[in-house]
Coordinates of C-alpha atoms in Angstrom, one line a residue:
M47 CA -1.7 -67.3 53.1
R48 CA -0.4 -70.6 54.4
K49 CA -2.7 -72.7 52.2
F50 CA -1.2 -71.0 49.1
A51 CA 2.4 -71.5 50.3
N52 CA 1.8 -75.2 51.0
L53 CA 1.0 -75.7 47.3
W54 CA 4.7 -75.1 46.7
S55 CA 5.8 -78.3 48.4
G56 CA 5.8 -82.1 48.0
E57 CA 5.8 -83.2 44.4
R58 CA 6.7 -79.7 43.1
Q59 CA 10.1 -80.1 44.6
A60 CA 10.9 -82.8 42.0
Y61 CA 10.9 -80.2 39.3
L62 CA 14.5 -78.9 39.4
P63 CA 16.0 -78.4 35.9
F64 CA 18.9 -76.4 37.2
P65 CA 21.8 -77.8 39.3
P66 CA 22.5 -76.1 42.6
I67 CA 25.0 -73.2 42.6
E68 CA 27.5 -73.1 45.4
V69 CA 27.6 -69.6 47.1
A70 CA 30.4 -68.5 49.4
P71 CA 29.3 -68.5 53.0
S72 CA 28.6 -65.2 54.8
W73 CA 28.8 -64.2 58.4
Y74 CA 25.8 -64.8 60.5
V75 CA 24.6 -64.2 64.1
A76 CA 22.2 -66.4 66.1
W77 CA 20.6 -64.6 69.1
G78 CA 18.3 -66.0 71.8
A79 CA 18.3 -69.8 72.4
V80 CA 21.8 -70.7 71.0
D81 CA 22.9 -73.7 73.0
S82 CA 22.4 -76.0 70.1
V83 CA 24.0 -73.7 67.5
T84 CA 27.4 -75.1 66.6
K85 CA 28.0 -74.9 62.8
G86 CA 30.9 -72.6 61.9
I87 CA 30.7 -70.7 65.2
T88 CA 33.8 -68.6 65.8
W89 CA 32.7 -66.7 68.9
R90 CA 29.9 -67.3 71.5
E91 CA 28.5 -66.6 74.9
S92 CA 25.1 -66.9 76.5
Q93 CA 22.3 -65.7 74.1
I94 CA 24.6 -65.1 71.1
A95 CA 26.7 -67.1 68.6
I96 CA 28.7 -65.6 65.7
A97 CA 30.1 -67.2 62.6
T98 CA 32.6 -65.3 60.6
P99 CA 34.5 -66.8 57.6
N100 CA 36.7 -63.7 57.5
D101 CA 38.6 -62.3 60.5
S102 CA 38.3 -58.7 59.2
Q103 CA 34.5 -59.0 59.8
F104 CA 34.9 -59.4 63.5
A105 CA 36.2 -57.0 66.2
L106 CA 36.1 -56.4 70.0
S107 CA 36.0 -52.8 71.4
P108 CA 39.1 -51.8 73.6
T109 CA 37.2 -52.7 76.8
K110 CA 35.7 -55.8 75.2
Q111 CA 32.2 -54.6 76.1
F112 CA 31.1 -54.5 72.5
V113 CA 31.4 -57.3 69.9
V114 CA 31.1 -56.1 66.2
V115 CA 30.5 -58.4 63.3
G116 CA 29.7 -57.2 59.7
D117 CA 30.5 -56.2 56.2
V118 CA 32.1 -52.7 56.6
W119 CA 33.9 -50.5 54.1
L120 CA 34.4 -46.9 55.4
S121 CA 35.0 -44.3 52.7
N122 CA 35.8 -41.7 55.4
R123 CA 38.2 -44.0 57.1
A124 CA 41.0 -41.4 57.3
E125 CA 38.7 -38.9 59.0
L126 CA 37.5 -41.5 61.5
L127 CA 41.1 -42.5 62.3
Q128 CA 41.9 -38.9 63.1
Q129 CA 38.9 -38.8 65.5
L130 CA 40.5 -41.8 67.2
R131 CA 43.9 -40.1 67.2
L132 CA 45.4 -42.9 65.1
E133 CA 47.6 -42.5 62.1
P134 CA 45.6 -42.0 58.8
N135 CA 47.6 -44.9 57.3
A136 CA 47.1 -47.3 60.2
S137 CA 46.5 -50.3 57.9
Q138 CA 46.6 -52.8 60.7
V139 CA 43.3 -51.4 62.0
S140 CA 40.4 -52.9 60.2
D141 CA 37.2 -51.0 59.4
C142 CA 35.3 -53.3 61.8
Q143 CA 37.8 -52.3 64.6
I144 CA 37.2 -48.6 63.8
V145 CA 33.5 -49.2 64.3
A146 CA 34.1 -51.1 67.6
Q147 CA 36.2 -48.2 69.0
L148 CA 33.8 -45.5 68.0
W149 CA 30.8 -47.5 69.3
E150 CA 32.5 -47.6 72.7
H151 CA 32.6 -43.8 72.6
W152 CA 29.3 -42.9 71.0
G153 CA 27.1 -46.1 71.1
V154 CA 24.4 -46.4 68.4
E155 CA 24.9 -42.6 67.6
S156 CA 28.1 -43.5 65.9
L157 CA 26.2 -44.9 62.9
S158 CA 25.7 -41.4 61.7
L159 CA 29.5 -40.9 61.6
F160 CA 30.1 -43.7 59.1
A161 CA 30.3 -43.0 55.3
G162 CA 30.6 -45.9 53.0
M163 CA 29.0 -49.4 53.0
L164 CA 28.1 -51.4 56.1
A165 CA 25.7 -54.0 57.5
L166 CA 26.6 -55.0 61.0
A167 CA 25.6 -56.5 64.3
V168 CA 26.9 -55.1 67.6
W169 CA 26.5 -57.1 70.9
D170 CA 26.7 -55.2 74.2
R171 CA 28.0 -57.8 76.6
E172 CA 27.1 -55.8 79.7
Q173 CA 23.6 -54.7 78.8
R174 CA 22.8 -57.9 76.8
V175 CA 21.5 -55.8 73.9
L176 CA 22.0 -56.7 70.2
W177 CA 22.0 -53.8 67.7
L178 CA 21.6 -54.3 64.0
G179 CA 22.6 -51.4 61.7
R180 CA 22.7 -50.7 58.0
D181 CA 24.4 -47.9 56.0
H182 CA 22.5 -44.7 55.0
V183 CA 21.5 -45.6 51.5
G184 CA 21.6 -49.4 51.5
A185 CA 24.9 -50.3 49.7
R186 CA 25.0 -53.4 52.0
T187 CA 22.0 -55.6 53.0
L188 CA 21.0 -57.1 56.3
Y189 CA 18.3 -59.7 56.9
Y190 CA 16.7 -61.2 60.0
T191 CA 14.2 -63.8 60.9
T192 CA 11.1 -62.7 62.8
T193 CA 9.9 -65.8 64.6
G194 CA 11.1 -68.5 67.0
T195 CA 13.2 -68.6 70.1
T196 CA 16.4 -68.1 68.1
R197 CA 16.7 -65.1 65.8
W198 CA 19.0 -65.4 62.8
I199 CA 20.8 -62.4 61.2
A200 CA 22.9 -62.4 58.0
P201 CA 23.9 -60.1 55.2
H202 CA 22.5 -62.5 52.6
L203 CA 19.0 -63.9 52.5
R204 CA 20.2 -67.4 51.4
T205 CA 22.2 -67.8 54.6
L206 CA 18.9 -67.8 56.5
A207 CA 17.3 -70.5 54.3
P208 CA 17.7 -73.3 57.0
Y209 CA 15.9 -71.1 59.6
R210 CA 12.7 -70.2 57.7
T211 CA 9.7 -71.9 56.1
S212 CA 8.9 -71.8 52.4
E213 CA 5.8 -69.7 52.9
L214 CA 5.8 -66.8 50.4
D215 CA 4.9 -63.3 51.3
L216 CA 2.1 -62.7 48.8
V217 CA 2.3 -58.9 49.1
A218 CA 6.0 -59.1 48.3
L219 CA 5.1 -61.2 45.3
R220 CA 2.6 -58.6 44.1
D221 CA 5.2 -55.9 44.5
Y222 CA 7.8 -57.8 42.6
L223 CA 5.4 -58.3 39.6
C224 CA 4.8 -54.5 39.7
C225 CA 8.5 -53.3 40.0
A226 CA 10.8 -56.3 39.1
F227 CA 12.2 -56.1 42.6
V228 CA 10.8 -56.4 46.2
P229 CA 10.6 -52.9 47.8
G230 CA 10.7 -52.2 51.5
E231 CA 11.3 -54.4 54.5
R232 CA 9.4 -57.4 53.1
T233 CA 11.2 -60.3 51.4
L234 CA 9.6 -63.1 49.4
W235 CA 9.7 -65.2 52.5
Q236 CA 7.1 -64.5 55.2
Q237 CA 9.4 -65.1 58.1
V238 CA 12.3 -62.9 57.0
R239 CA 12.6 -59.1 56.9
E240 CA 15.2 -56.8 55.6
L241 CA 16.5 -54.0 57.8
R242 CA 16.0 -50.7 55.9
P243 CA 18.8 -48.3 55.0
G244 CA 19.6 -45.6 57.6
T245 CA 17.9 -47.6 60.4
Y246 CA 18.9 -49.8 63.3
L247 CA 17.1 -52.5 65.1
R248 CA 17.5 -53.2 68.9
L249 CA 16.9 -56.6 70.4
P250 CA 15.3 -57.8 72.7
D251 CA 12.7 -55.0 72.5
E252 CA 12.6 -55.1 68.7
T253 CA 12.7 -51.3 68.4
I254 CA 13.4 -50.0 64.8
Q255 CA 14.7 -46.5 64.6
A256 CA 15.9 -44.3 61.7
Y257 CA 19.2 -42.5 62.3
W258 CA 19.2 -40.9 58.8
Q259 CA 16.6 -40.3 56.1
V260 CA 16.4 -39.0 52.6
Q261 CA 14.8 -35.6 53.2
E262 CA 14.2 -32.5 51.1
Q263 CA 16.0 -29.5 52.5
I264 CA 16.3 -27.0 49.7
T265 CA 18.8 -24.3 50.5
A266 CA 20.4 -21.3 48.7
K267 CA 17.4 -21.0 46.4
E268 CA 18.6 -17.6 45.3
Q269 CA 21.9 -19.0 44.0
P270 CA 22.2 -19.7 40.3
L271 CA 22.9 -23.0 38.7
P272 CA 26.7 -22.5 38.4
W273 CA 26.9 -22.1 42.2
H274 CA 25.1 -25.3 42.9
S275 CA 27.2 -27.1 40.3
E276 CA 30.3 -25.9 41.9
Q277 CA 29.2 -27.3 45.3
L278 CA 28.4 -30.6 43.6
R279 CA 31.8 -30.7 41.8
F280 CA 33.7 -30.2 45.0
L281 CA 31.9 -33.0 46.7
L282 CA 32.2 -35.4 43.8
E283 CA 35.9 -34.9 43.7
Q284 CA 36.2 -35.7 47.4
V285 CA 34.0 -38.8 47.2
V286 CA 35.6 -40.3 44.1
Q287 CA 39.0 -39.8 45.6
E288 CA 37.9 -41.6 48.7
Y289 CA 36.4 -44.5 46.6
L290 CA 39.7 -45.1 44.7
P291 CA 41.8 -48.0 45.9
Q292 CA 45.3 -47.1 47.1
G293 CA 48.2 -48.3 45.0
E294 CA 46.3 -50.6 42.6
P295 CA 44.4 -50.3 39.3
V296 CA 40.7 -49.4 39.4
G297 CA 37.9 -50.3 37.0
A298 CA 34.8 -48.5 35.9
F299 CA 31.7 -49.9 34.2
L300 CA 31.2 -47.4 31.3
S301 CA 28.1 -47.3 29.2
G302 CA 28.9 -43.9 27.5
G303 CA 26.0 -42.2 29.4
L304 CA 26.5 -39.1 31.5
D305 CA 26.7 -40.8 34.9
S306 CA 29.2 -43.6 34.2
S307 CA 31.2 -41.1 32.0
C308 CA 31.6 -38.5 34.8
I309 CA 32.8 -41.1 37.3
T310 CA 35.3 -42.4 34.8
A311 CA 36.5 -38.9 34.1
L312 CA 37.0 -38.1 37.8
A313 CA 38.7 -41.5 38.4
A314 CA 41.1 -40.9 35.5
K315 CA 41.9 -37.4 36.8
F316 CA 42.8 -38.4 40.3
H317 CA 44.0 -42.0 40.2
N318 CA 47.8 -42.6 40.0
C319 CA 47.4 -46.2 38.8
P320 CA 45.8 -47.5 35.6
V321 CA 42.1 -47.0 35.1
H322 CA 40.3 -49.8 33.2
T323 CA 36.9 -49.3 31.7
Y324 CA 34.4 -52.0 30.6
S325 CA 31.6 -51.8 28.1
I326 CA 29.3 -54.4 26.7
H327 CA 27.2 -55.1 23.6
F328 CA 24.9 -57.9 22.4
G329 CA 26.1 -58.4 18.9
S330 CA 26.3 -56.3 15.7
E331 CA 22.6 -56.9 14.9
Y332 CA 21.5 -55.1 18.1
R333 CA 21.7 -51.4 18.9
N334 CA 24.6 -50.5 21.2
E335 CA 26.4 -47.4 22.7
L336 CA 30.0 -48.5 22.0
E337 CA 30.5 -45.3 19.9
F338 CA 30.0 -43.2 23.1
S339 CA 31.8 -45.4 25.6
S340 CA 34.8 -45.7 23.3
L341 CA 34.8 -41.9 22.9
V342 CA 34.9 -41.4 26.7
A343 CA 37.6 -44.1 27.2
Q344 CA 39.7 -42.3 24.6
H345 CA 39.1 -38.9 26.1
C346 CA 40.0 -40.1 29.6
Q347 CA 42.9 -42.3 28.3
T348 CA 41.7 -45.5 30.1
Q349 CA 42.5 -49.1 29.2
H350 CA 39.2 -49.9 27.6
H351 CA 37.7 -53.4 27.3
I352 CA 34.6 -54.5 25.4
L353 CA 32.7 -57.6 26.0
E354 CA 30.1 -59.2 23.7
I355 CA 27.3 -61.1 25.4
T356 CA 25.1 -63.4 23.4
P357 CA 21.5 -64.4 24.1
T358 CA 22.6 -67.9 24.7
Q359 CA 25.1 -66.7 27.4
M360 CA 22.3 -64.7 29.0
W361 CA 20.1 -67.7 29.4
E362 CA 22.9 -70.1 30.5
K363 CA 24.1 -67.6 33.2
L364 CA 20.7 -66.7 34.6
P365 CA 20.5 -69.5 37.2
E366 CA 23.9 -68.6 38.5
T367 CA 22.9 -64.9 38.6
M368 CA 19.7 -65.6 40.5
A369 CA 21.6 -67.7 43.0
Y370 CA 23.8 -64.8 43.9
L371 CA 20.9 -62.4 44.5
D372 CA 18.9 -62.1 47.7
D373 CA 15.4 -61.4 46.6
P374 CA 14.8 -61.8 42.8
I375 CA 15.5 -58.9 40.5
G376 CA 13.8 -59.0 37.1
D377 CA 16.1 -56.5 35.4
P378 CA 17.6 -57.9 32.2
L379 CA 20.9 -56.2 33.1
T380 CA 21.5 -58.7 36.0
V381 CA 23.2 -61.3 33.9
P382 CA 25.3 -58.7 31.9
N383 CA 26.3 -57.2 35.3
L384 CA 27.6 -60.6 36.4
L385 CA 29.4 -61.3 33.2
M386 CA 31.0 -57.9 33.1
G387 CA 32.1 -58.4 36.7
Q388 CA 33.8 -61.7 35.8
F389 CA 35.5 -59.9 32.9
A390 CA 36.7 -57.0 35.0
R391 CA 38.0 -59.3 37.8
E392 CA 40.8 -60.3 35.5
S393 CA 42.3 -56.8 35.8
V394 CA 41.0 -55.1 39.0
G395 CA 39.7 -55.7 42.5
V396 CA 37.6 -52.6 42.8
I397 CA 35.0 -51.4 40.2
L398 CA 33.2 -48.1 40.2
N399 CA 29.9 -47.4 38.4
G400 CA 27.7 -44.4 37.6
E401 CA 24.6 -45.8 39.4
G402 CA 22.7 -43.0 41.3
G403 CA 22.8 -40.3 38.7
D404 CA 19.1 -40.6 37.7
P405 CA 17.7 -41.0 41.2
C406 CA 19.7 -38.2 42.7
F407 CA 19.7 -35.6 39.8
G408 CA 16.4 -36.1 38.0
G409 CA 16.8 -38.5 35.2
P410 CA 14.3 -38.5 32.3
K411 CA 12.3 -41.5 33.6
N412 CA 10.6 -39.0 36.1
Q413 CA 9.0 -37.1 33.2
P414 CA 5.9 -39.2 32.7
M415 CA 5.1 -38.8 36.4
L416 CA 5.6 -35.1 36.3
L417 CA 3.2 -35.0 33.3
N418 CA 0.7 -37.0 35.3
S419 CA 1.0 -34.6 38.2
L420 CA 0.3 -31.6 35.9
Y421 CA -2.4 -33.0 33.7
G422 CA -3.8 -36.0 35.6
S423 CA -6.8 -34.1 37.2
V424 CA -8.0 -32.8 33.8
A425 CA -7.1 -35.7 31.6
N426 CA -8.6 -38.5 33.7
Q427 CA -5.2 -40.0 34.3
P428 CA -4.5 -42.5 37.1
D429 CA -4.0 -41.4 40.7
A430 CA -0.4 -40.8 41.9
L431 CA 0.2 -44.4 43.2
D432 CA -1.3 -46.1 40.1
A433 CA 0.7 -43.7 37.9
Y434 CA 3.9 -44.5 39.8
L435 CA 3.4 -48.3 39.5
I436 CA 2.5 -48.0 35.8
S437 CA 5.7 -46.0 35.2
F438 CA 7.7 -49.2 35.9
K439 CA 6.2 -50.7 32.8
K440 CA 6.0 -54.1 34.3
C441 CA 2.9 -56.1 35.3
V442 CA 0.8 -53.8 37.5
L443 CA -2.1 -53.6 34.9
D444 CA -2.0 -57.4 34.4
L445 CA -2.3 -58.4 38.1
P446 CA -6.1 -59.2 38.1
Q447 CA -5.5 -61.7 35.2
L448 CA -1.9 -62.7 36.0
L449 CA -2.5 -63.7 39.7
K450 CA -4.7 -66.6 40.6
P451 CA -8.1 -65.2 41.8
E452 CA -7.6 -66.2 45.4
I453 CA -4.2 -64.6 45.4
W454 CA -5.4 -61.4 43.9
T455 CA -8.2 -61.2 46.4
T456 CA -5.7 -61.5 49.2
V457 CA -3.3 -58.8 48.0
Q458 CA -5.5 -56.4 46.1
K459 CA -6.1 -54.0 48.9
A460 CA -2.8 -54.4 50.8
A461 CA -1.1 -51.0 51.4
S462 CA 1.8 -50.0 49.2
V463 CA 5.2 -49.1 50.7
F464 CA 5.3 -46.2 48.2
E465 CA 2.3 -44.3 49.5
S466 CA 3.8 -42.3 52.4
D467 CA 6.6 -40.8 50.4
L468 CA 4.5 -40.3 47.3
N469 CA 2.1 -38.2 49.3
S470 CA 4.6 -36.3 51.4
K471 CA 4.8 -32.5 51.5
A472 CA 8.1 -32.3 49.5
T473 CA 8.2 -30.9 46.0
Y474 CA 6.8 -33.4 43.5
L475 CA 10.1 -34.1 41.8
N476 CA 11.9 -34.7 45.1
R477 CA 9.1 -37.1 46.2
L478 CA 9.9 -39.1 43.1
M479 CA 13.6 -38.9 43.7
T480 CA 13.1 -40.0 47.3
L481 CA 11.2 -43.0 46.2
N482 CA 13.8 -43.9 43.6
I483 CA 16.7 -43.6 46.2
K484 CA 14.9 -45.4 49.0
F485 CA 13.4 -48.2 47.1
K486 CA 14.8 -48.6 43.5
G487 CA 18.2 -47.6 44.8
A488 CA 18.4 -49.8 47.9
D489 CA 16.3 -52.7 46.8
H490 CA 17.2 -53.0 43.1
I491 CA 20.3 -51.1 42.0
L492 CA 22.6 -51.3 45.1
T493 CA 21.8 -54.8 46.1
K494 CA 22.4 -55.9 42.5
V495 CA 25.8 -54.2 42.5
N496 CA 26.7 -55.5 45.9
N497 CA 25.8 -59.2 45.3
L498 CA 27.0 -59.6 41.8
T499 CA 30.4 -57.9 42.3
Q500 CA 31.0 -59.8 45.6
A501 CA 30.1 -63.0 43.8
V502 CA 33.1 -62.7 41.5
G503 CA 35.5 -61.3 44.1
L504 CA 35.1 -57.6 43.2
E505 CA 34.2 -54.7 45.4
G506 CA 31.6 -52.5 43.6
R507 CA 31.5 -48.9 44.7
S508 CA 28.8 -46.4 43.7
P509 CA 30.1 -42.8 44.3
L510 CA 26.8 -41.1 43.1
F511 CA 24.9 -43.1 45.7
D512 CA 27.2 -41.9 48.6
Q513 CA 25.0 -40.5 51.3
R514 CA 26.7 -37.1 51.1
V515 CA 25.9 -36.8 47.4
V516 CA 22.3 -37.9 48.1
A517 CA 22.0 -35.4 50.9
L518 CA 23.4 -32.6 48.7
S519 CA 21.1 -33.5 45.8
M520 CA 18.1 -32.9 48.1
T521 CA 19.3 -29.4 48.8
I522 CA 19.4 -28.4 45.2
P523 CA 16.3 -26.6 43.8
P524 CA 14.3 -29.1 41.6
E525 CA 14.5 -26.8 38.5
Y526 CA 18.3 -27.4 38.4
K527 CA 17.8 -31.2 38.2
L528 CA 14.9 -31.8 35.8
S529 CA 13.0 -29.0 34.1
G530 CA 11.0 -29.9 31.0
V531 CA 13.2 -32.0 28.6
Q532 CA 16.5 -30.8 30.3
E533 CA 17.5 -33.5 32.8
K534 CA 20.4 -33.5 35.3
A535 CA 21.4 -29.9 34.5
V536 CA 23.3 -29.5 37.7
L537 CA 25.4 -32.6 37.2
K538 CA 26.1 -31.8 33.6
Q539 CA 27.4 -28.4 34.5
A540 CA 29.4 -29.8 37.4
V541 CA 31.5 -32.0 35.0
A542 CA 31.2 -29.9 31.9
D543 CA 35.0 -29.4 31.7
S544 CA 35.7 -33.1 32.0
L545 CA 33.7 -34.6 29.2
P546 CA 33.1 -34.0 25.5
D547 CA 29.9 -32.1 24.6
T548 CA 28.7 -35.2 22.6
I549 CA 28.4 -37.0 25.9
L550 CA 27.1 -34.1 28.0
Y551 CA 24.2 -33.3 25.7
R552 CA 23.1 -36.4 23.9
P553 CA 19.7 -37.9 24.8
K554 CA 19.7 -40.7 27.4
S555 CA 18.9 -44.0 25.7
G556 CA 19.8 -46.5 28.4
M557 CA 21.3 -50.0 28.0
M558 CA 18.8 -51.9 26.0
V559 CA 19.0 -55.7 26.5
P560 CA 17.4 -57.4 23.5
V561 CA 15.0 -59.6 25.5
Q562 CA 12.0 -58.9 23.2
L563 CA 13.7 -60.5 20.2
A564 CA 15.5 -63.1 22.3
F565 CA 12.3 -64.6 23.6
R566 CA 11.0 -64.8 20.0
Q567 CA 14.1 -66.2 18.3
V568 CA 16.3 -67.9 20.9
W569 CA 14.6 -68.6 24.3
Q570 CA 11.1 -69.6 23.2
R571 CA 11.5 -73.4 23.8
Q572 CA 13.3 -73.0 27.1
A573 CA 10.9 -70.4 28.4
R574 CA 7.8 -72.5 27.6
A575 CA 9.3 -75.5 29.3
L576 CA 10.1 -73.4 32.3
L577 CA 7.0 -71.2 32.8
L578 CA 4.3 -73.5 31.5
N579 CA 5.3 -76.7 33.4
R580 CA 2.5 -77.8 35.7
K581 CA 5.1 -78.2 38.5
A582 CA 6.7 -74.8 38.0
A583 CA 7.3 -72.9 41.3
I584 CA 5.1 -70.1 40.0
A585 CA 2.2 -72.3 39.1
P586 CA 0.3 -72.1 42.4
Y587 CA 0.2 -68.3 42.1
L588 CA 0.1 -67.2 38.5
N589 CA -2.2 -67.9 35.6
Q590 CA -0.2 -69.9 33.1
S591 CA -2.7 -69.4 30.3
L592 CA -2.0 -65.7 30.3
I593 CA 1.8 -66.5 30.3
R594 CA 1.2 -68.7 27.2
N595 CA -0.4 -65.8 25.4
W596 CA 2.6 -63.7 26.2
L597 CA 4.9 -66.4 24.9
D598 CA 2.8 -66.4 21.7
Y599 CA 3.1 -62.6 21.6
R600 CA -0.7 -62.2 21.3
G601 CA -1.8 -58.6 21.6
D602 CA 1.7 -57.2 22.3
T603 CA 0.8 -53.7 21.2
W604 CA 3.5 -51.9 23.2
H605 CA 6.2 -54.5 22.7
R606 CA 6.6 -55.2 26.4
Y607 CA 6.1 -58.9 26.6
G608 CA 9.8 -59.6 26.5
I609 CA 10.4 -57.5 29.6
K610 CA 7.5 -59.2 31.4
L611 CA 8.7 -62.7 30.4
W612 CA 12.2 -62.0 31.7
L613 CA 10.7 -60.9 35.0
L614 CA 8.8 -64.2 35.2
V615 CA 11.7 -66.4 34.1
S616 CA 13.9 -64.6 36.7
L617 CA 11.3 -65.3 39.4
E618 CA 10.8 -68.9 38.5
I619 CA 14.6 -69.7 38.5
W620 CA 15.1 -67.7 41.7
L621 CA 12.4 -69.8 43.4
Q622 CA 13.9 -73.0 42.2
M623 CA 17.4 -72.0 43.3
N624 CA 16.0 -71.3 46.8
L625 CA 14.0 -74.4 47.3
K626 CA 14.6 -76.0 50.7

């Protein structure tokens, strides 16, 4: 693989059409040979050096045996303070300090006690052991280098840029082209890995262990749908109340779909400060859902804000957006997410969203896979893995022509991270949901929410991705989630008294970003200059003649070239923004 990575060096570094974007520094840990590590260090002793730009990201346990550093937000903070016999409103105790105190009592087993979002490192000063941990579902990210006498750990991939080479992980590149995100522990850099949600890593023995997993545990099969909906409603009310900021306004991204609407309705019911909602559209000439988001805002009596985003803004903001992401994400909603975050930051500091409804409760995107499971053996359909990759509607079928021949030969038979869960013994729908929670949730949705809200000074919170909601969803019989054309029945009934029927029972359409037309009408010249340049970062890996055909829209029977081109443009710009 090294010979391919080395193609992206030397003269190619001269091709940089985008100015560098300044990104706020994050905390990091150096472990191992640290004598020469000095930049930004706020705490050190033999074998370890820690840099924290924010005091709330650092804590010592009461006996000073354990040093905790990390991004921590505990939604069950009040419950944990009770366990520590502290006042529930003990505002002087940071969430990192709560972790440090509980770690002293329970060690690594305390990870299972925390609800919320966290990525942390814990140094045991007596045993000389470093623990890395990540929250149950992956709301926060954590990366670490895998080679050298000094290991580097940080919550953002870009922080580790000085301590890695520019060698690409070609399997990760293949997977990105299939999914529009990099799934699993791989990153696009060979020498950096991502700690998976619900796991911890112990150094120096490099043991990785799961402390929590998404797992099917169907219970109360004999109970009817209303019973399961009641259990879900009780939990949603608890979680949403925990996610609301105390004594200040809260925002909610509102598309007008079921998921964002139910979170908005519950926030409006329980919050004693103003609730602001935010919707977007792309101009009057493109289809939008403002009719539905405005209906929900009026129903819930929120302070509603609407932002128009033009194709020109989309292109201009793409470099900044890619700079804020860890691995690239080829989802056209990345730029709108950033712009909507900047818009919301004018009014609020915490923003809720409805992400998680489809993965947890059986959204309609699972239907093609269910049909493949039913009819694949008699209709000569693809096997389960091929069908799952095709369901992303990205570039999996193009890989033999899109990748350079030597690259395709290298990655063609490499194992997929999806195979184990796809072939598990769980019911088929729950296998699909597990995949969507573990990979699309952690590696696409939640990391996008985390990075793009943090970039603008917001804290994004996803109540439907709370691990307690995820765990409950895996106990609900599949037929109450998705059965035929009826999706998310259990969620709909759980919030039926809080939303208009128009919202509950309208077909899901999703937020359609007009990239197909934009590449034809607005971005054509810029995209050609970017993707077809002989010094482009993707040039050593991808067949630019095929990309030229896509830009010419030759043979675009299914009108998918716009989505594929956005995926490639995002990748090219991300690589350029991360050049060393």
